mmCIF file of C-alpha atoms in Angstrom:
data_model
loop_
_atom_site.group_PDB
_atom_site.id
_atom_site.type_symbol
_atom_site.label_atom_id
_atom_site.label_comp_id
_atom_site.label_asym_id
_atom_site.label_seq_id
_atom_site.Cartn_x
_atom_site.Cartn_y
_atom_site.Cartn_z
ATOM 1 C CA UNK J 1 -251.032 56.657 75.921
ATOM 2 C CA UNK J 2 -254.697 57.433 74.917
ATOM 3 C CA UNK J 3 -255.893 60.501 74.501
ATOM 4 C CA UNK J 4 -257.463 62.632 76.970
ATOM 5 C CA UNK J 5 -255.620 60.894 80.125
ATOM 6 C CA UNK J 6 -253.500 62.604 82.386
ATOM 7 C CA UNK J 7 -250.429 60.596 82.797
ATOM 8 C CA UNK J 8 -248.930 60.533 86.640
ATOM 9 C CA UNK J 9 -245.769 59.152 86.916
ATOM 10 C CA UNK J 10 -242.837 58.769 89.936
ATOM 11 C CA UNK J 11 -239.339 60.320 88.955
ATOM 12 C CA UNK J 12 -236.567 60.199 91.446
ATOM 13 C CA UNK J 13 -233.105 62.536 91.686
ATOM 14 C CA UNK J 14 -230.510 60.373 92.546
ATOM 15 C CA UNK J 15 -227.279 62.544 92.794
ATOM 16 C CA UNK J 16 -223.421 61.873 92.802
ATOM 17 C CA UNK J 17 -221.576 64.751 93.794
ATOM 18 C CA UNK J 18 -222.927 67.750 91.652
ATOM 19 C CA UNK J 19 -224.304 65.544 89.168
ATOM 20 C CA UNK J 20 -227.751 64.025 88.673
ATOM 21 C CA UNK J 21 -228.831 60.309 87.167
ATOM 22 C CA UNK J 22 -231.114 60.935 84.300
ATOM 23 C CA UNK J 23 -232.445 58.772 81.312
ATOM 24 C CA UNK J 24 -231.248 59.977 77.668
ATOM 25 C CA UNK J 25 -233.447 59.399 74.684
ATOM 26 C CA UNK J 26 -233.884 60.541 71.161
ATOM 27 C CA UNK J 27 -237.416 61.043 69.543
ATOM 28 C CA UNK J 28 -238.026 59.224 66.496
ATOM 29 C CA UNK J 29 -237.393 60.824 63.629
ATOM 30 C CA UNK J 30 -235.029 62.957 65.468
ATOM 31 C CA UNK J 31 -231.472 63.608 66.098
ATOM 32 C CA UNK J 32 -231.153 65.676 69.633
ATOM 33 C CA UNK J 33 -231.550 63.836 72.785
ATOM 34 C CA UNK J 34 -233.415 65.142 75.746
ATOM 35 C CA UNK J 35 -232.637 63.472 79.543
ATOM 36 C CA UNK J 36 -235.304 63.324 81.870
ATOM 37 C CA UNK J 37 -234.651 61.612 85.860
ATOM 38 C CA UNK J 38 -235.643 57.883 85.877
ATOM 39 C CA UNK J 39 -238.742 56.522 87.063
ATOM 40 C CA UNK J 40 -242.049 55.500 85.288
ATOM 41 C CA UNK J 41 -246.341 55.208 85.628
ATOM 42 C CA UNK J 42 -247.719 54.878 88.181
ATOM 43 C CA UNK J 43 -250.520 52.390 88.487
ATOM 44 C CA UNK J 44 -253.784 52.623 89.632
ATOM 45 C CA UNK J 45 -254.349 52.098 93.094
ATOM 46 C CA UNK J 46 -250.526 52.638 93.849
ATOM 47 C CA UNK J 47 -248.915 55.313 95.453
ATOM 48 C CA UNK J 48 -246.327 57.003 93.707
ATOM 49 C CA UNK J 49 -243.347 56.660 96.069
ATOM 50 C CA UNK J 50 -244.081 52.650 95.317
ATOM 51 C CA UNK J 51 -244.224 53.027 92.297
ATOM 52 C CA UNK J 52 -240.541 54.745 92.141
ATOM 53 C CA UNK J 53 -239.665 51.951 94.241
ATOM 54 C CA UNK J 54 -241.126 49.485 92.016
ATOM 55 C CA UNK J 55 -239.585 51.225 88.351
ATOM 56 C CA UNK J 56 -236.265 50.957 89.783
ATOM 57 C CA UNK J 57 -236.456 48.174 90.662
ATOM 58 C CA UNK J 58 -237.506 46.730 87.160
ATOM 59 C CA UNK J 59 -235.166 48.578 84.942
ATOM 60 C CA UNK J 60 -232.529 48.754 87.222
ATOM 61 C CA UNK J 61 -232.571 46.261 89.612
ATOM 62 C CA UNK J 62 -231.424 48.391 92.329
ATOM 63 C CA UNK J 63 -233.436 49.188 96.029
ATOM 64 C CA UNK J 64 -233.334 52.836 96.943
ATOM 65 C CA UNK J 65 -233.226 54.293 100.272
ATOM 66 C CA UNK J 66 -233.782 58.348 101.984
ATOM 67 C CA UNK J 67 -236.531 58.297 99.532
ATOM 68 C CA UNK J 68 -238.273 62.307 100.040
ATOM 69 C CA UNK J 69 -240.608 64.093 97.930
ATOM 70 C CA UNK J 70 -239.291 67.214 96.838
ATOM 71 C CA UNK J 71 -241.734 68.647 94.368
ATOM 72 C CA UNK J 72 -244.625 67.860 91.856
ATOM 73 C CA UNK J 73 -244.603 69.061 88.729
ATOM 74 C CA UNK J 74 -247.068 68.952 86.097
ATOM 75 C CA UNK J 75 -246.988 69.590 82.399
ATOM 76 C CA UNK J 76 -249.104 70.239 78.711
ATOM 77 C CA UNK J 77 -247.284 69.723 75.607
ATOM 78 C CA UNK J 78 -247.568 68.886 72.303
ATOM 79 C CA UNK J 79 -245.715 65.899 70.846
ATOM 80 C CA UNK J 80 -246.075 63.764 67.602
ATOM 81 C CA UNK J 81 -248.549 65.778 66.719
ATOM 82 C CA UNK J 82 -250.756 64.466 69.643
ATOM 83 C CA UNK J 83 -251.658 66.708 73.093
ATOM 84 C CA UNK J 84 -250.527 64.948 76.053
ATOM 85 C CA UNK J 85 -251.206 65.954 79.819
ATOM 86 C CA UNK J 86 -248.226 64.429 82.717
ATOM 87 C CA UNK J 87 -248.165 64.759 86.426
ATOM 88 C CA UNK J 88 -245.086 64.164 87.684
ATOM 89 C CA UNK J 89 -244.293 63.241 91.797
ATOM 90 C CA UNK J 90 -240.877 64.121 91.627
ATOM 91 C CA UNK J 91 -238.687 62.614 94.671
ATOM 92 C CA UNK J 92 -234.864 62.690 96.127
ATOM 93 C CA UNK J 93 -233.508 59.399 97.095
ATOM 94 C CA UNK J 94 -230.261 57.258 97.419
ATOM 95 C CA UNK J 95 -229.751 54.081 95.511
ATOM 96 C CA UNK J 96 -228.690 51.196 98.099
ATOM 97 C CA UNK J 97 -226.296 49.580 95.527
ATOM 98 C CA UNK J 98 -223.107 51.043 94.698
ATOM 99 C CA UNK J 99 -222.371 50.201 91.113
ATOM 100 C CA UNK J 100 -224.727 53.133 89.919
ATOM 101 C CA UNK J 101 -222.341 55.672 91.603
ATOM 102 C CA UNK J 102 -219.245 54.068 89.758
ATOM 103 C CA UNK J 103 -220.160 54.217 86.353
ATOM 104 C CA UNK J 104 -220.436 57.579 84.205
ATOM 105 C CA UNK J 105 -222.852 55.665 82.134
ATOM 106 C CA UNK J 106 -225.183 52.428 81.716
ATOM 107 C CA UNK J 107 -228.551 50.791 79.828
ATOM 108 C CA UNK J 108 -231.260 50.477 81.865
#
């Protein structure tokens, strides 16, 4: 991302029972993971509940439904050595397909 941009992405919270979907990844160079809920950028000109649609979608391939914001959430951090600056439009929604809801685990 370059520097001096404020990043806005679209995250959803798709839940099964008490738990919640989320994305695990491990920084390079390290060896803890941190989860975050799934979702991506948001383009310009697009509005962020289409863009959750659309990120879904593509690393998925799954259509979600009861799609609500529920907060917004916004964030200044230091990473890599580099300053970075997110937005996040954070909503609640369903996933149409039923697969997701079977599986304790998948790649996305």
């Amino acid at each position: 991302m370059p520097e001096n941009r404020i990043r806005v992405s679209a995250r959803g919270l798709v839940r099964r029972d008490d738990e919640l979907l989320v994305a695990r990844e491990t920084p390079p160079g390290g060896d803890t993971p941190f989860y975050y809920p799934l979702g991506g950028g948001v383009e310009f000109g697009e509005h962020s509940e289409d863009a959750l649609h659309r990120e879904f979608d593509e690393e998925l391939g799954v259509s979600l439904s009861n799609v609500s914001h529920f907060e917004t959430y916004e964030g200044v951090f230091t990473s890599g050595g580099r300053r970075h600056h997110e937005v996040w439009r954070v909503y609640e929604a369903d996933i149409v397909e039923p697969w997701p809801y079977e599986r304790d685990e998948f790649t996305g």
